[in-house]
Amino acid sequence: MVRFLQLRSDPQVKGVTVRPGMTVDGRYRLVSSLARGWSGEVWLARDVELDREVVLKRPVLRDAADSERAWAEARALARFSHPHVVTLYHAVRASRPRGGLSWLVMEHAPGGSLEGCPAMSPVVAARIGAQIAGALAALHAEGIVHCDVKPGNVVLTGDGTAKLTDFGAAYRVGGSDTLTPNGAVSYTPDYAAPEVVRGRPEPKSDVFSLGATLHTVLIGHPSDTPHLPTAGDADARPSRTLDAGDADARPSRTLDADGGPLREVLAAMLRRNPADRPDATEIRRLLEAAVTKPAPRPPSIPWTI
């Protein structure tokens, strides 16, 4: 089952009212709203041609830059066929330049996102983390930094397989021509690496964000400033509210839950200096090694509409 965060938004866009029962592109019938926010809205829909559930994301297109970012996300998603990246099925471009609606049609993950999920065991968290690290390694190999890895952007299929979603903040690095030219860096403060706050994302920034995400699922809620000290590393800490002018000035604290076999891995992922963090490929290996016994399925999360 699915839980999505509900945020305020106006479902009417330039005279077009988005509502249940509306059909998009003649085949996708909107069933219910899953999320609304400043950047757009997400709907559960039914593909009436193929008789399956899908997710439709409607980005808010305020100007040409917003439109460019939306189609950059579509191109980034379309490039990847990866078992741990949500599949993009279709992109519907508005027929009218003003007043129309554009949609991304994506795979529906009925297991829900990790947003607001109960605390998980280290073994379950490690299994999920290893899967997402594999997706990040594939992205980084193509010169793309996701820039917004967080619990709400990790979703689960019906059998508990983890998948990375929402490429709206994806950032191009290393001369890649996969995305349109970069604009301002978008991020979620709870999970952003210090260098992202400074506007200089790099692949290991996603490693930091994944570490902060795993810490959250271990304790069942975001931590203000989790600090995971290990010998020789007193600076492994993510921040809830990083300031671009002073991203490293933040208090430390102890881990809020027993990280078990993940403690040392998380400490490495959350190091302040990206040069001191392992890359996504190495993190995948370390997390897979931490899974020493069969893991129970992550808990299903009820709908919240």
XYZ file of C-alpha atoms in Angstrom:
305
model
C 0.000 0.000 0.000
C 1.098 3.581 -0.547
C 1.612 6.577 1.687
C 2.498 9.887 0.080
C 3.026 13.182 1.866
C 0.140 15.576 1.373
C 1.116 19.175 0.691
C -0.972 22.160 -0.255
C -1.439 22.910 -3.918
C -4.058 24.310 -6.262
C -5.268 21.440 -8.497
C -6.598 23.950 -11.029
C -4.008 25.063 -13.557
C -4.911 27.909 -15.903
C -8.511 26.824 -16.176
C -7.852 23.072 -16.298
C -9.226 21.301 -13.232
C -7.470 18.051 -12.388
C -9.886 15.653 -10.700
C -10.606 11.928 -10.304
C -12.124 10.440 -13.424
C -10.277 12.809 -15.760
C -8.572 10.995 -18.655
C -5.075 11.972 -19.757
C -3.995 11.347 -23.339
C -7.111 9.276 -23.948
C -5.907 6.304 -21.885
C -4.858 7.220 -18.339
C -7.864 7.642 -16.038
C -7.027 9.493 -12.830
C -8.091 7.555 -9.736
C -6.877 9.517 -6.712
C -4.391 12.193 -5.730
C -1.266 10.830 -4.048
C 0.703 14.020 -3.421
C 0.548 17.740 -4.093
C 3.263 20.298 -3.583
C 4.851 23.434 -4.932
C 6.532 21.519 -7.758
C 3.457 19.671 -8.980
C 1.188 16.766 -8.135
C 1.197 12.992 -8.347
C -1.820 10.825 -9.148
C -2.645 7.157 -9.099
C -4.193 6.340 -12.471
C -5.459 3.423 -14.510
C -4.035 2.672 -17.925
C -7.270 1.604 -19.590
C -5.497 0.214 -22.653
C -3.161 -2.131 -20.766
C -5.414 -2.527 -17.704
C -2.813 -1.676 -15.083
C -2.173 0.924 -12.406
C 0.349 3.658 -13.146
C 1.531 6.841 -11.473
C 1.143 10.165 -13.259
C 3.296 13.103 -12.228
C 2.275 16.581 -13.353
C 5.105 19.079 -12.887
C 4.112 22.704 -12.427
C 5.393 24.578 -15.486
C 5.564 28.227 -14.481
C 8.053 29.240 -17.141
C 10.440 27.909 -19.776
C 12.961 26.874 -17.115
C 10.365 24.702 -15.362
C 9.452 23.090 -18.668
C 13.107 22.422 -19.409
C 13.592 20.761 -16.022
C 10.497 18.586 -16.454
C 11.671 17.242 -19.792
C 15.194 16.836 -18.474
C 13.718 14.564 -15.795
C 11.905 12.585 -18.475
C 15.097 12.177 -20.502
C 17.064 11.143 -17.413
C 14.499 8.501 -16.484
C 14.119 7.268 -20.057
C 17.845 6.637 -20.324
C 17.852 4.005 -17.619
C 16.515 0.487 -17.592
C 17.584 -0.518 -14.126
C 15.870 -2.885 -11.682
C 16.122 -0.288 -8.921
C 15.020 2.809 -10.834
C 11.313 3.457 -11.378
C 10.430 2.885 -15.018
C 9.163 5.771 -17.144
C 6.457 4.454 -19.473
C 5.384 7.573 -21.307
C 5.727 11.369 -21.352
C 2.668 13.359 -22.379
C 3.436 16.845 -23.619
C 0.729 19.494 -23.411
C -0.964 20.148 -26.742
C -1.237 23.838 -25.887
C 1.819 25.856 -24.831
C -0.294 27.786 -22.316
C -2.982 26.236 -20.159
C -2.243 22.655 -21.099
C -0.962 19.896 -18.853
C 2.177 17.782 -19.208
C 2.515 14.438 -17.458
C 5.128 11.785 -16.793
C 3.620 8.291 -16.737
C 5.585 5.998 -14.460
C 5.622 2.573 -12.880
C 3.387 2.234 -9.825
C 5.141 0.853 -6.730
C 2.318 -0.465 -4.505
C 4.606 -1.072 -1.520
C 4.767 2.664 -0.827
C 7.626 5.039 -0.172
C 9.892 5.023 2.878
C 8.461 8.378 3.971
C 7.018 7.948 7.462
C 7.630 4.207 7.599
C 8.165 2.493 10.968
C 11.737 1.916 12.124
C 13.396 -0.933 10.248
C 15.995 -3.426 11.359
C 19.597 -2.903 10.174
C 19.295 -5.960 7.915
C 16.199 -4.632 6.122
C 17.736 -1.149 5.834
C 20.967 -2.621 4.460
C 19.115 -4.598 1.797
C 17.182 -1.523 0.668
C 20.322 0.615 0.788
C 22.314 -1.840 -1.314
C 19.637 -1.810 -4.005
C 19.512 1.993 -4.140
C 23.308 2.203 -4.098
C 23.315 0.008 -7.190
C 20.936 2.424 -8.908
C 23.107 5.382 -7.902
C 26.237 3.689 -9.245
C 24.507 3.331 -12.629
C 23.453 6.980 -12.587
C 26.906 8.176 -11.648
C 28.454 6.140 -14.451
C 26.340 8.241 -16.830
C 27.377 11.538 -15.229
C 24.152 12.161 -13.311
C 23.815 13.076 -9.643
C 20.291 12.474 -8.313
C 20.672 15.290 -5.717
C 17.503 14.397 -3.782
C 17.865 10.904 -2.340
C 15.490 10.745 0.645
C 12.863 8.372 2.064
C 10.075 9.884 -0.025
C 12.031 9.171 -3.215
C 12.621 5.492 -2.442
C 9.585 3.346 -3.205
C 8.885 -0.349 -2.769
C 7.260 -2.804 -5.135
C 4.778 -5.375 -3.916
C 7.576 -7.833 -3.105
C 9.629 -5.210 -1.242
C 12.121 -4.382 -4.007
C 13.412 -0.830 -3.578
C 13.401 1.646 -6.456
C 14.662 5.194 -6.804
C 12.248 7.781 -8.167
C 11.860 11.541 -8.800
C 14.652 12.859 -10.989
C 13.385 16.433 -10.853
C 16.535 17.622 -9.068
C 18.994 15.536 -11.128
C 22.245 17.354 -11.869
C 24.654 16.815 -14.762
C 28.340 16.378 -13.981
C 31.430 15.291 -15.836
C 30.513 16.696 -19.235
C 27.462 14.442 -19.637
C 24.954 15.515 -22.269
C 22.143 13.488 -20.686
C 20.410 16.469 -19.099
C 19.704 20.030 -20.098
C 22.069 22.737 -18.758
C 22.077 22.898 -14.989
C 20.215 25.555 -13.075
C 20.087 26.155 -9.344
C 20.726 23.051 -7.260
C 17.574 21.633 -5.667
C 17.791 19.559 -2.497
C 16.008 18.567 0.710
C 17.841 20.034 3.735
C 17.333 16.969 5.953
C 19.330 14.822 3.547
C 21.637 17.181 1.632
C 25.402 16.844 1.742
C 27.334 20.003 2.678
C 28.714 20.433 -0.838
C 25.186 20.311 -2.277
C 24.170 23.185 -0.023
C 27.144 25.111 -1.386
C 25.904 24.446 -4.936
C 28.623 21.943 -5.866
C 26.992 18.497 -6.070
C 29.037 15.475 -7.071
C 28.330 11.744 -7.193
C 29.396 11.140 -3.600
C 26.768 13.684 -2.533
C 24.195 10.981 -3.251
C 26.128 8.605 -0.985
C 25.759 11.093 1.874
C 22.020 11.469 1.195
C 21.558 7.703 1.088
C 23.347 7.449 4.431
C 21.004 10.048 5.932
C 18.044 8.157 4.448
C 19.160 4.858 5.979
C 19.654 6.550 9.337
C 16.071 7.822 9.127
C 14.603 4.387 8.391
C 16.626 2.883 11.234
C 15.101 5.245 13.805
C 11.716 5.768 12.133
C 11.962 9.561 11.776
C 14.404 12.197 10.513
C 17.125 13.089 12.987
C 18.078 16.714 13.614
C 21.823 16.177 13.296
C 22.780 12.511 13.561
C 26.415 11.972 14.422
C 27.983 8.598 13.865
C 31.471 8.773 15.360
C 34.075 6.148 14.618
C 37.795 5.983 15.230
C 39.448 8.620 13.094
C 36.194 10.162 11.935
C 34.583 12.681 14.239
C 32.911 14.592 11.441
C 30.391 12.093 10.084
C 27.122 13.935 10.464
C 24.231 15.011 8.231
C 22.315 18.190 9.021
C 18.599 18.902 9.095
C 19.000 22.573 8.169
C 22.262 23.241 6.389
C 23.103 26.838 5.637
C 24.955 27.595 2.419
C 27.186 30.112 4.200
C 28.169 27.798 7.035
C 27.309 24.249 6.052
C 29.767 22.663 8.479
C 28.874 24.586 11.646
C 26.486 22.175 13.296
C 26.349 20.336 16.604
C 27.021 16.634 16.911
C 24.995 13.943 18.584
C 25.040 10.187 18.982
C 23.248 7.689 16.766
C 19.589 7.517 17.793
C 19.325 3.760 17.297
C 21.569 0.728 17.339
C 22.960 0.662 13.823
C 24.352 -2.811 14.333
C 26.285 -3.925 11.242
C 25.504 -0.599 9.537
C 27.164 1.675 12.070
C 30.583 1.832 10.438
C 29.118 1.959 6.923
C 26.863 4.883 7.817
C 29.761 6.696 9.444
C 31.711 6.427 6.183
C 28.727 7.566 4.090
C 28.126 10.629 6.271
C 31.636 12.028 6.293
C 31.669 15.770 5.760
C 34.326 15.735 3.053
C 33.146 13.893 -0.093
C 36.706 12.812 -0.818
C 36.573 10.735 2.369
C 33.364 8.900 1.450
C 33.263 5.610 -0.481
C 31.587 5.757 -3.878
C 28.208 4.174 -4.578
C 29.726 0.951 -5.939
C 31.727 0.400 -2.763
C 28.745 1.293 -0.587
C 26.672 -1.294 -2.395
C 29.307 -3.914 -1.624
C 29.522 -2.918 2.033
C 25.760 -2.925 2.485
C 25.375 -6.289 0.770
C 28.020 -7.663 3.118
C 25.984 -6.375 6.054
C 23.020 -8.534 5.030
C 23.973 -11.735 6.823
C 20.559 -13.345 7.129
C 17.268 -13.386 5.175
C 15.432 -10.114 5.712
C 11.713 -9.860 6.432
C 9.667 -7.821 3.978
C 9.475 -4.115 4.811
C 6.136 -3.229 6.448
C 3.293 -2.187 4.179
C 2.175 1.393 4.723
C -1.530 2.266 4.463
C -2.879 4.861 2.086
C -3.021 8.417 3.378
C -5.006 10.651 1.050
